[in-house]
Coordinates of C-alpha atoms and ligand atoms in Angstrom, one line a residue:
M10 CA 13.7 33.0 49.7
R11 CA 9.9 32.9 49.9
T12 CA 7.6 31.6 47.2
I13 CA 5.4 34.6 47.4
E14 CA 5.9 38.0 49.0
W15 CA 4.8 41.7 49.1
V16 CA 7.6 43.9 47.6
D17 CA 7.2 47.6 47.0
G18 CA 3.5 47.7 46.2
H19 CA 3.2 44.5 44.2
V20 CA 3.2 40.7 44.8
D21 CA 6.4 38.9 43.8
V22 CA 6.1 35.2 43.1
V23 CA 8.1 32.2 41.9
D24 CA 6.8 31.3 38.5
Q25 CA 6.0 27.6 39.1
T26 CA 5.2 26.9 35.4
A27 CA 8.9 27.6 34.7
L28 CA 10.4 25.2 37.3
P29 CA 13.0 23.8 37.5
Q30 CA 14.2 27.0 35.9
Q31 CA 14.2 29.8 38.5
R32 CA 12.0 32.8 37.4
R33 CA 10.2 35.3 39.5
V34 CA 7.4 37.4 38.3
A35 CA 5.8 40.7 39.6
L36 CA 2.0 40.7 39.8
R37 CA 0.9 44.3 39.7
T38 CA -2.9 44.1 38.9
V39 CA -5.8 42.0 40.0
S40 CA -6.1 40.6 36.4
E41 CA -2.5 39.4 36.7
V42 CA -3.2 37.7 40.0
V43 CA -6.3 35.9 38.6
D44 CA -4.3 34.8 35.5
A45 CA -1.4 33.6 37.7
I46 CA -3.7 31.4 39.7
R47 CA -5.5 30.0 36.7
R48 CA -2.2 29.2 34.9
L49 CA -0.6 27.7 38.0
V50 CA 2.1 30.3 38.1
V51 CA 1.1 30.2 41.8
R52 CA -0.1 26.8 43.0
G53 CA -0.2 24.7 46.1
A54 CA -2.8 25.2 48.8
P55 CA -1.0 27.5 51.3
A56 CA 0.7 29.5 48.6
L57 CA -2.8 30.1 47.1
G58 CA -3.9 31.3 50.6
A59 CA -1.1 33.8 50.6
M60 CA -1.9 34.8 47.1
G61 CA -5.6 35.4 48.1
A62 CA -4.6 37.6 51.1
L63 CA -2.0 39.6 49.3
G64 CA -4.2 39.7 46.1
V65 CA -6.8 41.6 48.1
A66 CA -4.1 43.9 49.5
L67 CA -3.0 44.5 45.9
A68 CA -6.6 45.3 44.9
A69 CA -6.8 47.8 47.7
A70 CA -3.5 49.4 46.8
R71 CA -4.5 49.8 43.1
S72 CA -7.9 51.2 44.1
A73 CA -6.2 53.8 46.4
E74 CA -4.4 55.1 43.4
R75 CA -7.8 56.1 41.8
G76 CA -9.5 57.3 45.0
Y77 CA -10.2 54.4 47.3
D78 CA -13.5 52.5 46.6
P79 CA -14.1 49.5 49.0
D80 CA -16.9 48.1 46.7
T81 CA -14.4 47.8 43.8
V82 CA -12.0 46.0 46.2
R83 CA -14.7 43.6 47.3
A84 CA -15.6 42.8 43.7
D85 CA -11.9 42.2 42.9
A86 CA -11.7 39.9 46.0
R87 CA -14.6 37.8 44.7
R88 CA -12.7 37.4 41.3
I89 CA -9.6 36.3 43.1
A90 CA -11.5 33.8 45.4
G91 CA -13.2 32.3 42.3
A92 CA -10.0 31.7 40.3
H93 CA -9.4 28.2 41.8
P94 CA -12.6 26.6 43.0
T95 CA -11.1 23.4 44.4
A96 CA -8.5 25.0 46.8
A97 CA -10.1 25.9 50.2
H98 CA -7.2 28.0 51.3
L99 CA -7.7 30.7 48.6
S100 CA -11.3 31.6 49.5
W101 CA -10.6 31.1 53.2
A102 CA -7.8 33.7 53.1
V103 CA -9.9 36.2 51.0
Q104 CA -12.7 35.9 53.5
R105 CA -10.3 36.6 56.4
V106 CA -9.1 39.8 54.8
L107 CA -12.4 41.1 53.5
P108 CA -13.6 42.7 56.8
T109 CA -10.7 45.1 56.8
V110 CA -11.4 46.5 53.3
A111 CA -13.5 49.3 54.7
R112 CA -10.5 50.5 56.8
G113 CA -8.3 51.2 53.8
P114 CA -5.3 49.7 52.0
D115 CA -2.8 49.8 54.8
A116 CA -5.1 47.9 57.1
V117 CA -5.7 45.3 54.4
L118 CA -2.0 44.8 53.9
D119 CA -1.3 44.5 57.6
V120 CA -4.0 41.7 58.0
A121 CA -2.8 40.0 54.8
Q122 CA 0.8 39.9 55.9
A123 CA -0.2 38.7 59.4
L124 CA -2.1 35.9 57.7
V125 CA 0.9 34.9 55.6
E126 CA 3.1 34.8 58.7
A127 CA 0.6 32.7 60.6
D128 CA 0.6 30.3 57.7
V129 CA 4.3 29.9 57.7
R130 CA 4.3 29.1 61.4
A131 CA 1.4 26.7 60.9
C132 CA 3.3 24.7 58.3
A133 CA 6.4 24.5 60.5
T134 CA 4.4 23.3 63.4
L135 CA 2.4 20.7 61.5
S136 CA 5.6 19.4 60.0
R137 CA 7.1 18.6 63.4
L138 CA 3.8 17.1 64.6
G139 CA 3.5 15.0 61.4
A140 CA 7.1 13.7 61.8
A141 CA 6.3 12.7 65.4
L142 CA 3.2 10.9 64.2
L143 CA 5.0 9.0 61.5
R144 CA 7.6 7.9 64.0
S145 CA 4.8 6.6 66.2
Y146 CA 3.2 4.7 63.3
V147 CA 6.4 3.4 61.5
G148 CA 8.8 3.2 64.4
D149 CA 12.1 5.1 65.1
R150 CA 14.0 3.9 62.1
P151 CA 14.8 5.3 58.6
M152 CA 11.6 5.0 56.5
T153 CA 10.5 5.0 52.9
L154 CA 7.7 7.5 52.2
H155 CA 5.6 7.9 49.1
T156 CA 4.4 11.4 48.2
H157 CA 2.5 12.8 45.3
C158 CA 2.4 16.2 43.5
N159 CA 4.2 18.9 45.4
A160 CA 3.5 19.9 49.0
G161 CA 6.8 21.5 49.7
A162 CA 8.1 25.0 50.3
L163 CA 7.1 26.0 46.8
A164 CA 3.5 25.0 47.4
C165 CA 3.5 27.1 50.6
V166 CA 5.2 30.3 51.5
E167 CA 8.4 28.9 53.0
W168 CA 8.2 25.5 54.6
G169 CA 5.9 22.9 53.2
T170 CA 3.2 20.5 54.5
A171 CA 3.9 16.9 53.4
L172 CA 7.5 17.8 52.4
G173 CA 7.8 19.7 55.7
V174 CA 7.2 16.4 57.5
V175 CA 9.8 14.8 55.3
R176 CA 12.2 17.7 56.1
A177 CA 11.6 17.2 59.8
L178 CA 12.3 13.4 59.6
H179 CA 15.3 14.0 57.4
A180 CA 16.8 16.3 60.1
D181 CA 16.7 13.3 62.4
S182 CA 18.2 10.9 59.8
L183 CA 14.9 9.0 59.6
I184 CA 14.4 9.1 55.8
R185 CA 15.7 6.1 53.9
M186 CA 13.9 7.1 50.6
V187 CA 11.2 9.3 49.3
V188 CA 9.3 7.8 46.4
V189 CA 7.9 10.7 44.3
G190 CA 5.0 10.3 41.9
E191 CA 5.9 12.3 38.8
T192 CA 2.3 13.7 38.7
R193 CA 1.1 13.7 35.2
P194 CA 0.2 15.7 33.3
L195 CA 2.0 18.8 34.7
L196 CA 4.8 16.9 36.4
Q197 CA 4.8 18.8 39.7
G198 CA 6.5 15.7 41.3
S199 CA 9.4 15.7 38.9
R200 CA 9.7 19.4 38.3
I201 CA 9.1 20.7 41.8
T202 CA 9.2 18.0 44.5
A203 CA 12.3 16.3 43.2
V204 CA 14.0 19.6 42.9
E205 CA 13.2 20.5 46.5
L206 CA 14.3 17.1 47.7
A207 CA 17.6 17.3 45.7
R208 CA 18.3 20.8 47.3
L209 CA 17.7 19.4 50.7
G210 CA 19.9 16.4 50.1
V211 CA 17.0 13.9 50.7
P212 CA 17.4 10.6 48.9
H213 CA 14.5 10.2 46.5
Q214 CA 13.3 8.3 43.4
V215 CA 10.8 9.6 40.8
V216 CA 8.3 7.0 39.6
V217 CA 5.5 7.1 37.0
D218 CA 2.2 7.6 38.8
A219 CA 0.9 4.1 37.9
A220 CA 3.9 2.5 39.7
G221 CA 2.9 3.8 43.1
P222 CA 0.2 1.3 44.1
G223 CA 2.3 -1.7 42.9
L224 CA 5.3 -0.5 44.9
I225 CA 3.1 -0.1 48.0
A226 CA 1.6 -3.6 47.5
G227 CA 5.1 -5.0 47.1
G228 CA 6.1 -3.8 50.6
R229 CA 8.5 -1.1 49.4
V230 CA 6.8 1.8 51.1
D231 CA 6.3 2.4 54.9
A232 CA 3.7 5.2 54.6
V233 CA 2.1 7.6 52.2
I234 CA 2.3 11.3 53.0
V235 CA 0.5 13.9 50.9
G236 CA -0.9 17.5 51.2
A237 CA -4.5 18.5 50.5
D238 CA -6.4 21.2 48.6
R239 CA -9.6 20.8 50.6
I240 CA -10.7 18.6 53.4
T241 CA -14.5 18.4 53.8
A242 CA -16.5 18.3 57.0
N243 CA -16.5 14.4 57.1
Y244 CA -12.7 14.4 56.4
D245 CA -12.8 13.4 52.7
V246 CA -9.5 14.6 51.2
V247 CA -9.4 16.5 47.9
N248 CA -5.9 16.4 46.5
K249 CA -4.0 16.1 43.2
V250 CA -5.4 13.5 40.8
G251 CA -3.6 10.2 41.6
T252 CA -3.9 10.5 45.4
Y253 CA -6.9 8.2 45.7
P254 CA -5.1 5.1 44.1
L255 CA -2.3 5.6 46.6
A256 CA -4.8 5.6 49.5
L257 CA -6.5 2.5 48.2
A258 CA -3.2 0.7 47.9
A259 CA -2.1 1.9 51.4
A260 CA -5.3 0.6 52.9
R261 CA -4.9 -2.8 51.2
A262 CA -1.3 -3.0 52.3
G263 CA -2.0 -1.9 55.8
I264 CA 0.4 1.1 55.8
P265 CA -0.5 4.6 57.0
F266 CA -2.0 7.1 54.6
V267 CA -1.2 10.5 56.2
V268 CA -2.4 14.0 55.1
A269 CA -0.5 17.1 56.2
A270 CA -2.5 20.3 55.9
P271 CA -3.0 23.5 57.9
T272 CA -6.4 24.1 59.6
A273 CA -7.3 26.5 56.8
T274 CA -7.6 23.5 54.4
L275 CA -10.4 22.1 56.5
D276 CA -13.7 23.2 55.1
P277 CA -16.5 22.5 57.6
D278 CA -19.1 24.0 55.3
T279 CA -18.8 21.3 52.6
P280 CA -20.3 18.1 53.9
T281 CA -18.5 15.5 51.7
G282 CA -16.1 15.3 48.8
A283 CA -19.0 14.7 46.5
A284 CA -20.0 18.4 46.9
V285 CA -16.5 19.7 45.9
T286 CA -16.1 21.3 42.5
I287 CA -13.3 19.4 40.8
E288 CA -11.5 21.5 38.3
Y289 CA -11.2 19.9 34.8
R290 CA -8.2 21.3 32.9
D291 CA -7.3 21.7 29.2
P292 CA -7.3 18.2 27.5
D293 CA -4.2 19.2 25.7
E294 CA -2.3 18.8 29.0
V295 CA -3.0 15.1 28.6
L296 CA -2.8 14.7 24.8
L297 CA 0.5 16.6 24.2
V298 CA 3.9 15.7 25.7
G299 CA 6.6 18.2 25.2
G300 CA 4.5 20.0 22.6
W301 CA 3.9 16.7 20.5
R302 CA 0.5 15.2 20.2
M303 CA 0.6 11.5 21.4
A304 CA -2.9 10.4 20.6
P305 CA -4.7 10.5 17.3
A306 CA -6.3 13.8 16.2
E307 CA -9.8 12.2 16.7
S308 CA -9.1 11.3 20.4
A309 CA -10.5 13.4 23.1
A310 CA -9.1 13.5 26.7
L311 CA -10.5 14.0 30.2
N312 CA -8.3 15.9 32.6
P313 CA -9.6 16.1 36.2
A314 CA -7.0 18.0 38.2
F315 CA -8.0 16.5 41.6
D316 CA -9.6 13.4 43.1
V317 CA -11.3 12.7 46.4
T318 CA -10.0 10.2 48.9
P319 CA -12.8 9.1 51.1
A320 CA -12.3 9.6 54.8
D321 CA -12.3 5.9 55.6
L322 CA -9.1 5.5 53.7
V323 CA -7.3 8.3 55.6
T324 CA -5.2 7.1 58.6
A325 CA -4.5 10.6 59.8
I326 CA -4.9 14.3 59.0
V327 CA -2.2 16.3 60.8
T328 CA -2.7 20.1 61.2
E329 CA -0.8 22.6 63.2
S330 CA -3.0 22.0 66.2
R331 CA -4.2 18.4 66.1
V332 CA -4.2 15.0 64.6
I333 CA -7.4 13.5 63.4
E334 CA -7.8 9.8 62.6
P335 CA -10.9 9.6 60.4
S336 CA -10.6 5.9 59.6
R337 CA -10.8 4.9 63.2
G338 CA -13.8 7.0 63.9
A339 CA -15.6 6.5 60.6
E340 CA -18.9 4.7 60.2
R341 CA -20.0 4.1 56.7
T342 CA -23.6 5.1 56.0
G343 CA -23.7 3.1 52.8
V344 CA -23.4 6.0 50.4
V345 CA -20.2 6.5 48.5
H346 CA -18.3 9.4 50.0
A347 CA -20.9 9.9 52.7
V348 CA -18.9 9.0 55.9
T349 CA -19.9 10.2 59.3
V350 CA -17.3 10.6 61.9
P351 CA -19.1 10.6 65.3
A352 CA -16.0 10.8 67.5
M353 CA -12.6 11.9 66.4
R354 CA -9.7 10.4 68.2
M355 CA -7.1 13.1 68.9
V356 CA -3.7 11.6 69.2
G357 CA -1.8 14.8 69.6
A358 CA -2.5 18.5 70.4
Y359 CA 0.1 21.2 70.3
Ligands
MRU7 O1 -2.6 21.6 40.6 P1 -1.7 21.9 41.8 O2 -0.2 21.7 41.5 O3 -2.0 23.2 42.4 O4 -2.1 20.8 42.9 C1 -1.5 20.9 44.1 C2 -1.8 19.7 45.0 O5 -2.6 18.9 44.7 C3 -1.0 19.7 46.2 O6 -0.9 18.3 46.6 C4 -1.7 20.5 47.3 O7 -1.9 21.8 46.9 C5 -1.0 20.3 48.6 S1 -0.5 21.9 49.3 C6 0.9 21.9 50.1

């Protein structure tokens, strides 16, 4: 079963706000697509890419019902691309489909579906490459990995990025334990990652986010593996808030911090993480737990949804075609987040 697919003229998605309850929703209009992205009904970088591509196909199909107007479709595409400013995959996919808008709705759908299929293949390939890389770092023995948020099949179309790597290692009996950060405030770790691992039969333990760095410092983790929402030109990694403390702890403990992401997540047009728009979400996500307010009425909250891990803390970025080791090639220029990488060391190319 796919997280997102085209069915009879609409986009059918798993409602990720309802998980662990299983619910699928049909998105039939561009406004429903934009709303689904904003409310995290559809979330996770590769799934957002698929949503972007199929969303433009949906815009084209709806326009065709009123007498096809490419300009309306292009305007709808811009609305879709702007619905999640942090995720590179979304605008990347919309840009890939846009040139076909002039050729009509069938052409748009063909290109969108080809993009989705390519993304599924990319995630499967990078999962195998990431597993081989972790074996080379940790050794050929069962390992304990720490992950954060959800970078599994539900964040993608079918396979997963960071959890795809876990799946590939598990298939070779090389996972001793996966430590899962619960991922406050929306609990993607507990509600989504833990559910995926349970279904796959992978041993795992959910921890509060604040526990991760201490567990790493205490020698209980062999490597950190996460996905990414955007990777800038200098290889700064933008991912779910709480990723950066894990990278700091991993660097201090001398264990690998590995990022698994398809090439579409790499954004060569944004120089560093400092230039990325970090989405701030509703303060009530922090202040309320299970509908109950935990802090006094006069307390405000700050709710950044993502953070930036500087490239020099990243041991490796694994895509479907290469492995980049930013921390080996990085030279600090003295400005926070401004890291130049003169020569990347490729340790694998598929
Ligand atoms: O707010 P979310 O749940 O969309 O955040 C998602 C993440 O940060 C994931 O780690 C990321 O999309 C990796 S994609 C496989």
